[in-house]
mmCIF file of C-alpha atoms in Angstrom:
data_model
loop_
_atom_site.group_PDB
_atom_site.id
_atom_site.type_symbol
_atom_site.label_atom_id
_atom_site.label_comp_id
_atom_site.label_asym_id
_atom_site.label_seq_id
_atom_site.Cartn_x
_atom_site.Cartn_y
_atom_site.Cartn_z
ATOM 1 C CA MET R 1 7.838 188.455 38.207
ATOM 2 C CA SER R 2 10.077 187.947 35.237
ATOM 3 C CA LEU R 3 13.296 189.188 34.405
ATOM 4 C CA ASN R 4 12.363 192.069 31.893
ATOM 5 C CA LYS R 5 15.546 193.057 29.691
ATOM 6 C CA ASN R 6 16.486 195.734 30.923
ATOM 7 C CA ALA R 7 16.656 194.389 34.457
ATOM 8 C CA LEU R 8 19.286 191.554 33.099
ATOM 9 C CA GLU R 9 21.210 194.571 31.093
ATOM 10 C CA GLU R 10 21.129 197.132 34.033
ATOM 11 C CA PRO R 11 20.827 195.271 37.271
ATOM 12 C CA ALA R 12 19.592 197.435 39.942
ATOM 13 C CA ASN R 13 21.848 195.646 42.883
ATOM 14 C CA HIS R 14 25.037 197.055 43.261
ATOM 15 C CA LEU R 15 26.263 193.692 43.647
ATOM 16 C CA LEU R 16 25.124 192.106 40.904
ATOM 17 C CA ALA R 17 26.673 195.386 38.191
ATOM 18 C CA VAL R 18 30.043 195.041 39.653
ATOM 19 C CA LEU R 19 30.329 191.522 38.871
ATOM 20 C CA PRO R 20 32.626 190.434 35.646
ATOM 21 C CA ALA R 21 29.961 189.981 32.832
ATOM 22 C CA SER R 22 30.856 186.007 32.387
ATOM 23 C CA ASP R 23 30.030 185.654 36.525
ATOM 24 C CA TYR R 24 26.975 187.342 35.738
ATOM 25 C CA GLU R 25 25.990 186.042 33.037
ATOM 26 C CA ARG R 26 26.167 182.578 34.411
ATOM 27 C CA ILE R 27 23.901 182.797 37.201
ATOM 28 C CA VAL R 28 21.393 185.193 35.841
ATOM 29 C CA PRO R 29 19.074 181.948 34.425
ATOM 30 C CA HIS R 30 19.135 181.300 38.321
ATOM 31 C CA LEU R 31 17.929 185.111 39.499
ATOM 32 C CA LYS R 32 13.911 185.427 39.950
ATOM 33 C CA LEU R 33 12.753 188.981 40.367
ATOM 34 C CA VAL R 34 10.415 189.176 43.288
ATOM 35 C CA SER R 35 8.428 191.865 45.623
ATOM 36 C CA LEU R 36 9.430 191.947 49.469
ATOM 37 C CA SER R 37 6.157 193.261 51.003
ATOM 38 C CA ASN R 38 6.268 195.817 54.062
ATOM 39 C CA ARG R 39 7.267 193.823 57.038
ATOM 40 C CA GLN R 40 8.409 190.725 55.572
ATOM 41 C CA VAL R 41 10.227 187.945 57.071
ATOM 42 C CA LEU R 42 13.008 186.563 54.801
ATOM 43 C CA TYR R 43 14.228 184.517 57.474
ATOM 44 C CA GLU R 44 14.004 183.661 61.157
ATOM 45 C CA PRO R 45 16.638 182.530 63.694
ATOM 46 C CA GLY R 46 16.985 178.969 63.618
ATOM 47 C CA GLU R 47 16.135 178.171 60.433
ATOM 48 C CA PRO R 48 17.815 176.960 57.455
ATOM 49 C CA ILE R 49 18.454 180.016 54.709
ATOM 50 C CA ALA R 50 16.855 178.830 51.392
ATOM 51 C CA GLN R 51 17.217 181.509 49.257
ATOM 52 C CA VAL R 52 19.136 184.637 49.458
ATOM 53 C CA TYR R 53 18.146 187.959 47.880
ATOM 54 C CA PHE R 54 19.753 190.813 45.952
ATOM 55 C CA PRO R 55 17.663 193.788 47.078
ATOM 56 C CA ASN R 56 16.475 196.127 44.091
ATOM 57 C CA LYS R 57 15.183 199.264 46.372
ATOM 58 C CA ALA R 58 13.667 197.607 48.988
ATOM 59 C CA VAL R 59 15.201 198.089 52.381
ATOM 60 C CA VAL R 60 16.008 195.205 54.828
ATOM 61 C CA SER R 61 17.071 194.849 58.424
ATOM 62 C CA ILE R 62 19.082 192.014 60.228
ATOM 63 C CA ILE R 63 17.783 192.280 63.557
ATOM 64 C CA THR R 64 18.766 190.486 66.706
ATOM 65 C CA THR R 65 16.295 190.012 69.339
ATOM 66 C CA MET R 66 16.537 189.112 73.448
ATOM 67 C CA GLU R 67 14.773 186.627 75.264
ATOM 68 C CA ASP R 68 12.644 188.887 76.161
ATOM 69 C CA GLY R 69 11.502 190.283 73.011
ATOM 70 C CA SER R 70 13.682 193.363 72.867
ATOM 71 C CA THR R 71 15.586 194.417 69.293
ATOM 72 C CA VAL R 72 18.279 196.096 68.172
ATOM 73 C CA GLU R 73 19.087 196.528 64.256
ATOM 74 C CA ALA R 74 22.801 195.136 63.275
ATOM 75 C CA GLY R 75 22.691 195.663 60.197
ATOM 76 C CA LEU R 76 21.014 197.202 56.949
ATOM 77 C CA VAL R 77 20.797 195.749 53.480
ATOM 78 C CA SER R 78 19.035 197.201 50.476
ATOM 79 C CA ASN R 79 20.578 197.303 46.740
ATOM 80 C CA GLU R 80 24.323 197.690 47.789
ATOM 81 C CA GLY R 81 24.384 193.931 49.029
ATOM 82 C CA MET R 82 22.666 190.340 49.594
ATOM 83 C CA VAL R 83 20.865 189.289 52.228
ATOM 84 C CA GLY R 84 21.559 186.006 53.053
ATOM 85 C CA ILE R 85 25.648 185.874 54.277
ATOM 86 C CA PRO R 86 25.685 182.854 56.085
ATOM 87 C CA VAL R 87 25.037 180.746 52.964
ATOM 88 C CA ILE R 88 28.472 181.838 51.644
ATOM 89 C CA LEU R 89 30.525 181.702 54.931
ATOM 90 C CA GLY R 90 29.750 177.816 55.027
ATOM 91 C CA ASP R 91 26.475 177.554 57.050
ATOM 92 C CA ASN R 92 22.851 178.549 56.252
ATOM 93 C CA ILE R 93 21.266 178.590 59.404
ATOM 94 C CA ALA R 94 20.018 182.235 60.151
ATOM 95 C CA THR R 95 20.978 183.581 63.730
ATOM 96 C CA THR R 96 19.460 186.968 63.186
ATOM 97 C CA THR R 97 15.839 188.063 61.611
ATOM 98 C CA ALA R 98 15.891 189.286 57.969
ATOM 99 C CA LEU R 99 12.947 191.705 58.233
ATOM 100 C CA VAL R 100 11.551 193.929 55.059
ATOM 101 C CA GLN R 101 11.907 197.783 56.301
ATOM 102 C CA VAL R 102 10.656 199.729 52.586
ATOM 103 C CA PRO R 103 8.954 197.182 50.627
ATOM 104 C CA ASP R 104 10.302 196.973 47.097
ATOM 105 C CA SER R 105 11.833 194.220 44.994
ATOM 106 C CA ALA R 106 14.502 191.561 44.988
ATOM 107 C CA MET R 107 16.606 189.247 42.907
ATOM 108 C CA GLN R 108 16.069 185.770 44.338
ATOM 109 C CA MET R 109 18.423 182.793 44.169
ATOM 110 C CA ASP R 110 17.955 179.367 44.975
ATOM 111 C CA ALA R 111 21.183 179.196 48.412
ATOM 112 C CA ASP R 112 22.801 175.862 47.319
ATOM 113 C CA MET R 113 23.199 177.490 43.513
ATOM 114 C CA LEU R 114 24.925 180.590 45.000
ATOM 115 C CA ARG R 115 26.764 178.691 46.885
ATOM 116 C CA SER R 116 27.913 176.214 44.247
ATOM 117 C CA GLU R 117 28.714 179.464 42.374
ATOM 118 C CA PHE R 118 30.351 181.073 45.267
ATOM 119 C CA ASP R 119 32.334 177.807 45.911
ATOM 120 C CA ARG R 120 34.043 178.134 41.868
ATOM 121 C CA GLY R 121 36.284 180.622 43.399
ATOM 122 C CA THR R 122 35.924 183.179 40.439
ATOM 123 C CA GLY R 123 35.079 186.754 40.389
ATOM 124 C CA LEU R 124 31.726 185.931 42.162
ATOM 125 C CA GLN R 125 33.360 185.174 45.276
ATOM 126 C CA SER R 126 35.416 188.220 45.462
ATOM 127 C CA VAL R 127 32.697 190.687 45.535
ATOM 128 C CA LEU R 128 30.722 188.661 47.824
ATOM 129 C CA LEU R 129 33.595 188.643 50.408
ATOM 130 C CA ARG R 130 34.421 192.332 49.624
ATOM 131 C CA TYR R 131 30.984 192.931 50.811
ATOM 132 C CA VAL R 132 30.937 190.768 54.000
ATOM 133 C CA GLN R 133 34.005 193.086 55.075
ATOM 134 C CA GLY R 134 31.808 196.359 54.309
ATOM 135 C CA MET R 135 29.082 194.834 55.874
ATOM 136 C CA TYR R 136 31.600 193.774 59.166
ATOM 137 C CA THR R 137 32.207 197.192 59.124
ATOM 138 C CA GLN R 138 28.743 198.452 59.244
ATOM 139 C CA ILE R 139 27.902 196.087 61.896
ATOM 140 C CA ALA R 140 31.304 196.801 64.057
ATOM 141 C CA GLN R 141 30.737 200.495 63.489
ATOM 142 C CA GLY R 142 26.903 200.389 64.173
ATOM 143 C CA SER R 143 27.635 198.499 67.921
ATOM 144 C CA ALA R 144 30.487 201.237 68.798
ATOM 145 C CA CYS R 145 27.859 203.910 68.148
ATOM 146 C CA ASN R 146 24.648 202.375 69.872
ATOM 147 C CA ARG R 147 26.921 202.692 72.804
ATOM 148 C CA LEU R 148 29.320 206.026 72.465
ATOM 149 C CA HIS R 149 26.429 208.482 70.800
ATOM 150 C CA LYS R 150 23.649 210.421 71.353
ATOM 151 C CA LEU R 151 20.699 209.203 69.787
ATOM 152 C CA GLU R 152 20.033 212.296 67.679
ATOM 153 C CA GLN R 153 23.398 211.731 66.319
ATOM 154 C CA ARG R 154 22.496 207.510 65.997
ATOM 155 C CA LEU R 155 19.138 208.812 64.365
ATOM 156 C CA ALA R 156 21.007 211.170 61.655
ATOM 157 C CA ARG R 157 23.005 208.358 60.444
ATOM 158 C CA TRP R 158 20.324 205.930 60.177
ATOM 159 C CA LEU R 159 18.100 208.594 58.273
ATOM 160 C CA LEU R 160 21.230 208.792 56.168
ATOM 161 C CA THR R 161 21.978 205.690 55.366
ATOM 162 C CA VAL R 162 18.188 204.594 54.334
ATOM 163 C CA SER R 163 17.804 207.891 52.417
ATOM 164 C CA ASP R 164 21.081 206.863 50.644
ATOM 165 C CA ARG R 165 19.578 203.610 49.984
ATOM 166 C CA LEU R 166 16.614 204.581 48.198
ATOM 167 C CA GLN R 167 18.014 207.384 46.663
ATOM 168 C CA SER R 168 15.221 209.779 48.381
ATOM 169 C CA GLU R 169 14.896 212.572 50.447
ATOM 170 C CA GLU R 170 11.227 211.296 51.946
ATOM 171 C CA PHE R 171 10.125 207.676 52.591
ATOM 172 C CA PRO R 172 7.692 206.054 55.068
ATOM 173 C CA LEU R 173 9.044 204.926 58.803
ATOM 174 C CA THR R 174 7.257 205.072 61.793
ATOM 175 C CA GLN R 175 8.156 205.979 65.290
ATOM 176 C CA GLU R 176 7.607 202.565 66.553
ATOM 177 C CA PHE R 177 9.790 200.520 63.992
ATOM 178 C CA ILE R 178 12.856 203.143 64.432
ATOM 179 C CA SER R 179 12.726 203.004 68.080
ATOM 180 C CA GLN R 180 12.901 198.961 67.508
ATOM 181 C CA MET R 181 16.023 199.093 65.237
ATOM 182 C CA LEU R 182 17.320 201.886 67.119
ATOM 183 C CA GLY R 183 16.940 199.751 70.642
ATOM 184 C CA VAL R 184 15.249 202.353 72.526
ATOM 185 C CA ARG R 185 11.765 203.723 73.581
ATOM 186 C CA ARG R 186 9.479 205.478 71.344
ATOM 187 C CA ALA R 187 9.623 208.624 73.752
ATOM 188 C CA GLY R 188 13.417 208.786 72.786
ATOM 189 C CA VAL R 189 12.985 208.876 69.467
ATOM 190 C CA THR R 190 10.062 211.081 69.792
ATOM 191 C CA GLU R 191 12.734 213.318 71.672
ATOM 192 C CA ALA R 192 14.978 212.419 68.996
ATOM 193 C CA ALA R 193 12.835 213.666 66.258
ATOM 194 C CA ASN R 194 11.610 216.699 67.771
ATOM 195 C CA ILE R 195 15.526 217.766 67.832
ATOM 196 C CA LEU R 196 15.773 217.334 64.282
ATOM 197 C CA SER R 197 12.800 218.635 63.018
ATOM 198 C CA GLN R 198 13.048 221.692 65.246
ATOM 199 C CA ALA R 199 16.524 222.404 63.973
ATOM 200 C CA GLY R 200 14.616 222.673 60.423
ATOM 201 C CA ILE R 201 16.728 219.520 59.325
ATOM 202 C CA ILE R 202 13.713 216.955 58.869
ATOM 203 C CA THR R 203 10.258 216.933 58.708
ATOM 204 C CA TYR R 204 8.571 214.126 60.488
ATOM 205 C CA GLN R 205 4.381 213.272 60.218
ATOM 206 C CA ARG R 206 2.181 210.374 60.283
ATOM 207 C CA GLY R 207 5.182 208.078 59.415
ATOM 208 C CA GLN R 208 6.626 209.794 56.712
ATOM 209 C CA ILE R 209 10.092 211.300 57.307
ATOM 210 C CA ASN R 210 11.035 214.437 54.540
ATOM 211 C CA ILE R 211 14.847 215.299 54.837
ATOM 212 C CA LEU R 212 14.600 219.166 54.488
ATOM 213 C CA ASN R 213 18.630 219.731 55.048
ATOM 214 C CA ARG R 214 20.937 216.552 53.791
ATOM 215 C CA GLU R 215 24.321 218.894 54.767
ATOM 216 C CA ALA R 216 22.701 219.831 58.463
ATOM 217 C CA LEU R 217 21.496 215.911 59.366
ATOM 218 C CA GLU R 218 25.411 214.890 57.745
ATOM 219 C CA LYS R 219 26.790 217.401 60.241
ATOM 220 C CA THR R 220 24.390 216.138 62.962
ATOM 221 C CA SER R 221 25.146 212.365 62.676
ATOM 222 C CA CYS R 222 28.504 210.972 64.250
ATOM 223 C CA GLU R 223 31.494 209.752 61.813
ATOM 224 C CA CYS R 224 30.409 206.638 61.935
ATOM 225 C CA TYR R 225 28.092 206.953 58.630
ATOM 226 C CA GLN R 226 31.021 208.630 56.999
ATOM 227 C CA ILE R 227 33.798 205.606 58.019
ATOM 228 C CA ILE R 228 30.948 203.006 56.470
ATOM 229 C CA GLU R 229 30.144 204.420 53.723
ATOM 230 C CA ASP R 230 34.297 205.255 52.622
ATOM 231 C CA GLU R 231 34.559 201.389 53.461
ATOM 232 C CA TYR R 232 32.120 200.259 50.992
ATOM 233 C CA VAL R 233 33.533 202.659 47.981
ATOM 234 C CA ARG R 234 37.126 201.273 49.114
ATOM 235 C CA LEU R 235 35.822 197.778 48.815
ATOM 236 C CA LEU R 236 33.555 197.839 45.946
ATOM 237 C CA GLY R 237 33.620 201.235 44.217
ATOM 238 C CA PHE R 238 30.317 202.339 45.236
ATOM 239 C CA ALA R 239 28.859 204.350 48.278
ATOM 240 C CA GLN R 240 26.608 202.285 50.520
#
């Protein structure tokens, strides 16, 4: 894909949108608009990260995998962030898997170029470091949530997050994928989804989620959803 004028002037990715104009203009020639397909793996553990991605409306899960093959989602990245954080932290070797959960597009940039721009110490560095802090909050709060809160609360938080990223109340997600992301059995996802469905909060048919009552979904979710969202607003001026 090539960048059109609107994509240049009004980037859909919030990190790119809040960059100082001089920083953004300098990196524009190095950005490439690419399509991200469903279940596409952007990098895996042990691999060098050659490109970073600033998603537009694509949603990418950062996944930790155990020796027995079981998985759990450690973080979620969409238009609020960047996929490839290790590149700016002094290493380019992945320790997690970056898997496209909802397909769309992203701005791709060579990792070496991003690192070079980051090392300038300009506004780009400040924005990305604040994003890393927001991501740290997401991961830390999510870890506590996974240990302490009921599955229907965790599912509600996760659905709200995906809805925010896509700016839509309807989106495709299979039970199998949700179970992998939440680190639970499919039967658990079915039970939790049924609780939300019977309460009239969501409908779930053929891999399609439809949020019917967002206010009720927010009340069902634990406090973790609001804590993470408030932190992104504090650090970067926009919700997750």
